């Protein structure tokens, strides 16, 4: 089965993992393949993805061949699971640069932000399942 998006994420980032777990639960049509950049065989399997860069900014492969980064990955992932209206403003020309700036700040500090928000394993899949 081919996926519309390969979503590369940092599995060591609790907040990132929380988002991925949510998207997995909503991806009923299996349109997204999620790949943790920290897997042992990641660099062998995805030679075209620079692991260091993917650790700084989200990376994705759209439609099997187009490399996309940052909020373009977020936009496509959330759109594919049915949240188009929620994420559409991220790519509006008048707001795009502003949201990209905010994303870059978040990406740079995501581990610190995760430690503030995700205390006591609240970002784990188990914690999410308890809240549903």
Coordinates of N, CA and C in Angstrom, one line a residue:
X1 N 0.8 -1.2 0.0 CA 0.0 0.0 0.0 C 0.9 1.2 0.0
X2 N 0.6 2.2 -0.9 CA 1.3 3.4 -0.9 C 0.6 4.5 -0.1
X3 N 1.4 5.2 0.6 CA 0.9 6.3 1.5 C 1.0 7.6 0.8
X4 N 0.1 8.5 1.1 CA 0.2 9.9 0.5 C 1.3 10.7 1.1
X5 N 1.6 10.4 2.4 CA 2.6 11.2 3.2 C 3.4 10.2 4.0
X6 N 4.7 10.4 4.0 CA 5.6 9.8 5.0 C 6.0 10.9 5.9
X7 N 5.6 10.7 7.2 CA 5.8 11.8 8.2 C 6.9 11.3 9.1
X8 N 8.0 12.1 9.0 CA 9.2 11.8 9.8 C 9.1 12.6 11.1
X9 N 9.3 11.9 12.3 CA 9.1 12.7 13.5 C 10.2 12.2 14.5
X10 N 10.4 13.0 15.5 CA 11.3 12.8 16.6 C 10.6 12.1 17.7
X11 N 10.8 10.8 17.8 CA 10.2 9.9 18.8 C 10.7 10.2 20.2
X12 N 11.8 11.0 20.3 CA 12.3 11.3 21.7 C 11.6 12.6 22.2
X13 N 10.8 13.2 21.4 CA 10.1 14.4 21.8 C 8.7 14.0 22.2
X14 N 8.3 14.1 23.5 CA 7.0 13.7 24.0 C 5.9 14.4 23.3
X15 N 6.0 15.7 23.1 CA 4.9 16.5 22.5 C 4.7 16.0 21.0
X16 N 5.8 15.8 20.4 CA 5.8 15.4 19.0 C 5.1 14.0 18.9
X17 N 5.5 13.1 19.8 CA 4.9 11.8 19.8 C 3.4 11.8 20.1
X18 N 3.0 12.7 21.0 CA 1.6 12.9 21.3 C 0.8 13.2 20.0
X19 N 1.4 14.2 19.2 CA 0.7 14.6 18.0 C 0.6 13.4 17.0
X20 N 1.7 12.7 16.9 CA 1.8 11.5 16.0 C 0.8 10.5 16.4
X21 N 0.7 10.2 17.7 CA -0.3 9.2 18.2 C -1.7 9.6 17.9
X22 N -2.0 10.9 18.1 CA -3.3 11.5 17.7 C -3.6 11.3 16.2
X23 N -2.7 11.6 15.4 CA -2.8 11.5 14.0 C -3.0 10.0 13.6
X24 N -2.3 9.1 14.2 CA -2.4 7.7 13.9 C -3.8 7.2 14.2
X25 N -4.4 7.7 15.3 CA -5.7 7.3 15.7 C -6.8 7.8 14.7
X26 N -6.5 9.0 14.1 CA -7.5 9.6 13.2 C -7.3 9.1 11.7
X27 N -6.2 8.5 11.4 CA -5.8 8.1 10.1 C -6.5 6.8 9.7
X28 N -7.8 6.8 9.6 CA -8.6 5.6 9.4 C -8.3 5.0 8.0
X29 N -7.9 5.8 7.1 CA -7.7 5.3 5.7 C -6.2 5.0 5.4
X30 N -5.4 5.0 6.5 CA -4.0 4.7 6.4 C -3.2 5.5 5.3
X31 N -3.5 6.8 5.3 CA -2.8 7.6 4.3 C -1.5 8.1 4.6
X32 N -1.1 7.9 5.9 CA 0.2 8.5 6.4 C 1.0 7.3 7.0
X33 N 2.3 7.3 6.6 CA 3.2 6.4 7.2 C 4.1 7.2 8.1
X34 N 4.1 6.8 9.4 CA 4.9 7.6 10.4 C 6.2 6.9 10.6
X35 N 7.3 7.6 10.6 CA 8.6 7.1 10.7 C 9.4 7.9 11.8
X36 N 9.8 7.2 12.8 CA 10.6 7.8 13.9 C 12.1 7.9 13.4
X37 N 12.6 9.1 13.4 CA 14.0 9.4 12.9 C 15.0 8.7 13.8
X38 N 14.6 8.3 15.0 CA 15.5 7.7 15.9 C 15.6 6.2 15.8
X39 N 14.9 5.6 14.9 CA 15.0 4.2 14.7 C 16.4 3.8 14.3
X40 N 16.9 2.6 14.7 CA 18.3 2.2 14.4 C 18.6 2.2 12.9
X41 N 17.6 1.8 12.1 CA 17.9 1.6 10.7 C 17.4 2.8 9.8
X42 N 17.0 3.9 10.5 CA 16.4 5.0 9.8 C 17.3 5.5 8.6
X43 N 18.6 5.7 8.8 CA 19.4 6.3 7.8 C 19.7 5.3 6.6
X44 N 19.6 4.0 6.9 CA 19.7 3.0 5.8 C 18.4 3.0 5.0
X45 N 17.3 3.1 5.6 CA 16.0 3.1 4.9 C 15.7 4.4 4.2
X46 N 16.1 5.5 4.7 CA 15.8 6.8 4.1 C 17.1 7.6 3.8
X47 N 17.8 7.2 2.9 CA 19.1 7.8 2.6 C 19.0 9.2 2.1
X48 N 17.8 9.6 1.6 CA 17.7 11.0 1.1 C 17.3 12.0 2.2
X49 N 17.0 11.5 3.4 CA 16.6 12.3 4.5 C 17.8 12.5 5.4
X50 N 18.2 13.8 5.6 CA 19.2 14.1 6.6 C 18.7 14.0 8.0
X51 N 19.1 13.0 8.7 CA 18.6 12.8 10.1 C 18.8 14.0 11.0
X52 N 19.9 14.7 10.9 CA 20.2 15.9 11.7 C 19.2 17.0 11.4
X53 N 19.0 17.2 10.1 CA 18.0 18.3 9.7 C 16.6 17.9 10.1
X54 N 16.3 16.6 9.9 CA 14.9 16.1 10.3 C 14.7 16.2 11.8
X55 N 15.8 16.3 12.6 CA 15.7 16.4 14.0 C 15.4 17.9 14.4
X56 N 15.7 18.8 13.5 CA 15.5 20.2 13.7 C 14.1 20.7 13.3
X57 N 13.7 20.2 12.1 CA 12.4 20.6 11.5 C 11.7 19.4 10.9
X58 N 10.4 19.3 11.1 CA 9.7 18.2 10.5 C 10.0 18.0 9.0
X59 N 10.1 16.8 8.6 CA 10.3 16.4 7.2 C 9.2 15.4 6.8
X60 N 8.9 15.5 5.6 CA 7.9 14.5 5.0 C 8.1 14.3 3.6
X61 N 7.7 13.2 3.1 CA 7.7 12.9 1.7 C 6.2 12.8 1.2
X62 N 5.9 13.8 0.3 CA 4.5 13.9 -0.2 C 4.4 13.2 -1.5
X63 N 3.3 12.4 -1.6 CA 3.0 11.7 -2.9 C 4.2 10.9 -3.4
X64 N 5.0 10.4 -2.5 CA 6.1 9.5 -2.9 C 7.4 10.1 -3.4
X65 N 7.4 11.4 -3.7 CA 8.6 11.9 -4.2 C 8.9 13.4 -3.8
X66 N 8.0 14.1 -3.3 CA 8.3 15.5 -3.0 C 8.6 15.7 -1.5
X67 N 9.8 16.2 -1.3 CA 10.3 16.5 0.1 C 9.6 17.8 0.6
X68 N 8.9 17.7 1.7 CA 8.3 18.9 2.3 C 8.8 19.0 3.7
X69 N 8.7 20.2 4.3 CA 9.3 20.5 5.6 C 8.4 21.4 6.4
X70 N 8.6 21.3 7.7 CA 7.9 22.2 8.7 C 6.4 22.1 8.6
X71 N 5.8 23.3 8.6 CA 4.3 23.3 8.7 C 3.7 22.7 7.4
X72 N 4.4 22.6 6.3 CA 3.8 21.9 5.2 C 3.5 20.4 5.5
X73 N 4.4 19.8 6.3 CA 4.2 18.5 6.8 C 2.9 18.4 7.7
X74 N 2.9 19.3 8.7 CA 1.8 19.4 9.6 C 0.5 19.6 8.8
X75 N 0.5 20.6 7.9 CA -0.7 20.9 7.1 C -1.2 19.6 6.4
X76 N -0.3 19.0 5.7 CA -0.8 17.8 4.9 C -1.3 16.7 5.8
X77 N -0.6 16.4 6.9 CA -1.0 15.3 7.8 C -2.4 15.6 8.4
X78 N -2.6 16.8 8.9 CA -3.9 17.1 9.5 C -5.0 17.1 8.5
X79 N -4.6 17.6 7.3 CA -5.6 17.6 6.2 C -6.0 16.2 5.8
X80 N -5.1 15.3 5.8 CA -5.3 13.9 5.4 C -6.2 13.2 6.4
X81 N -6.2 13.6 7.7 CA -7.1 12.9 8.7 C -8.4 13.7 8.9
X82 N -8.7 14.7 8.0 CA -10.0 15.3 8.1 C -10.1 16.6 8.8
X83 N -8.9 17.3 9.1 CA -8.9 18.5 9.8 C -8.5 19.7 8.9
X84 N -9.0 19.7 7.7 CA -8.6 20.7 6.7 C -9.0 22.1 7.2
X85 N -10.2 22.3 7.7 CA -10.6 23.6 8.1 C -9.7 24.2 9.3
X86 N -9.3 23.3 10.1 CA -8.5 23.7 11.3 C -7.1 24.2 10.8
X87 N -6.5 23.5 9.9 CA -5.1 23.8 9.5 C -5.0 24.7 8.2
X88 N -6.1 25.0 7.5 CA -6.0 25.8 6.3 C -5.3 27.1 6.5
X89 N -5.6 27.8 7.6 CA -5.0 29.2 7.8 C -3.4 29.1 7.9
X90 N -2.9 27.9 8.2 CA -1.4 27.8 8.3 C -0.7 28.1 7.0
X91 N -1.5 27.9 5.9 CA -0.9 28.1 4.5 C -1.5 29.2 3.8
X92 N -2.3 30.0 4.4 CA -2.8 31.2 3.7 C -1.6 32.2 3.5
X93 N -1.5 32.7 2.3 CA -0.4 33.6 2.0 C -0.1 34.7 3.0
X94 N -1.2 35.3 3.5 CA -1.0 36.5 4.3 C -0.5 36.1 5.7
X95 N -0.8 34.8 6.1 CA -0.4 34.3 7.5 C 0.8 33.3 7.5
X96 N 1.1 32.8 6.3 CA 2.1 31.7 6.2 C 3.4 32.0 6.9
X97 N 4.0 33.2 6.6 CA 5.3 33.5 7.1 C 5.2 33.6 8.6
X98 N 4.1 34.2 9.2 CA 4.0 34.3 10.6 C 3.9 33.0 11.3
X99 N 3.1 32.1 10.7 CA 3.0 30.7 11.3 C 4.3 29.9 11.1
X100 N 5.0 30.1 10.0 CA 6.3 29.5 9.9 C 7.3 29.9 10.9
X101 N 7.3 31.2 11.2 CA 8.2 31.8 12.2 C 7.9 31.1 13.6
X102 N 6.6 31.1 13.9 CA 6.2 30.5 15.2 C 6.6 29.0 15.2
X103 N 6.4 28.3 14.1 CA 6.8 26.9 14.1 C 8.3 26.7 14.3
X104 N 9.1 27.6 13.7 CA 10.5 27.5 13.8 C 11.0 27.7 15.3
X105 N 10.3 28.6 15.9 CA 10.6 28.8 17.4 C 10.2 27.6 18.2
X106 N 9.0 27.1 17.9 CA 8.6 25.9 18.6 C 9.5 24.7 18.3
X107 N 9.9 24.5 17.1 CA 10.8 23.4 16.7 C 12.1 23.4 17.4
X108 N 12.6 24.6 17.6 CA 13.9 24.8 18.2 C 13.8 24.5 19.7
X109 N 12.7 24.8 20.3 CA 12.5 24.6 21.8 C 11.6 23.5 22.2
X110 N 11.3 22.6 21.2 CA 10.2 21.6 21.5 C 10.5 20.7 22.7
X111 N 11.7 20.3 22.9 CA 12.0 19.5 24.0 C 11.8 20.2 25.4
X112 N 12.2 21.5 25.4 CA 11.9 22.2 26.7 C 10.4 22.4 26.9
X113 N 9.7 22.7 25.8 CA 8.2 22.9 25.8 C 7.6 21.6 26.3
X114 N 8.0 20.5 25.7 CA 7.5 19.2 26.1 C 7.7 18.9 27.6
X115 N 8.8 19.2 28.1 CA 9.1 19.0 29.5 C 8.2 19.8 30.4
X116 N 7.8 21.0 29.9 CA 6.8 21.8 30.7 C 5.4 21.3 30.6
X117 N 5.0 20.9 29.4 CA 3.6 20.5 29.2 C 3.4 19.0 29.5
X118 N 4.3 18.2 29.2 CA 4.1 16.7 29.3 C 4.7 16.2 30.6
X119 N 4.2 16.6 31.7 CA 4.7 16.1 33.0 C 4.0 14.8 33.3
X120 N 4.7 13.9 34.0 CA 4.2 12.6 34.4 C 3.6 11.8 33.3
X121 N 4.3 11.8 32.2 CA 3.9 10.9 31.1 C 2.5 11.3 30.4
X122 N 2.1 12.6 30.6 CA 0.8 13.0 30.0 C 0.8 13.0 28.5
X123 N 1.9 12.9 27.9 CA 1.9 12.9 26.4 C 2.0 11.5 25.8
X124 N 2.0 10.5 26.7 CA 2.2 9.2 26.2 C 0.8 8.7 25.6
X125 N 0.9 7.7 24.8 CA -0.3 7.1 24.3 C -1.2 6.5 25.4
X126 N -0.6 5.9 26.4 CA -1.4 5.4 27.5 C -2.2 6.5 28.2
X127 N -1.6 7.6 28.4 CA -2.3 8.8 29.1 C -3.4 9.3 28.2
X128 N -3.2 9.3 26.9 CA -4.2 9.8 26.0 C -5.4 8.8 26.0
X129 N -5.2 7.6 26.0 CA -6.2 6.6 26.0 C -7.1 6.7 27.3
X130 N -6.5 7.0 28.4 CA -7.2 7.2 29.6 C -8.2 8.4 29.6
X131 N -7.8 9.4 28.8 CA -8.6 10.6 28.7 C -9.7 10.5 27.7
X132 N -9.7 9.5 26.9 CA -10.8 9.3 25.9 C -12.0 8.7 26.4

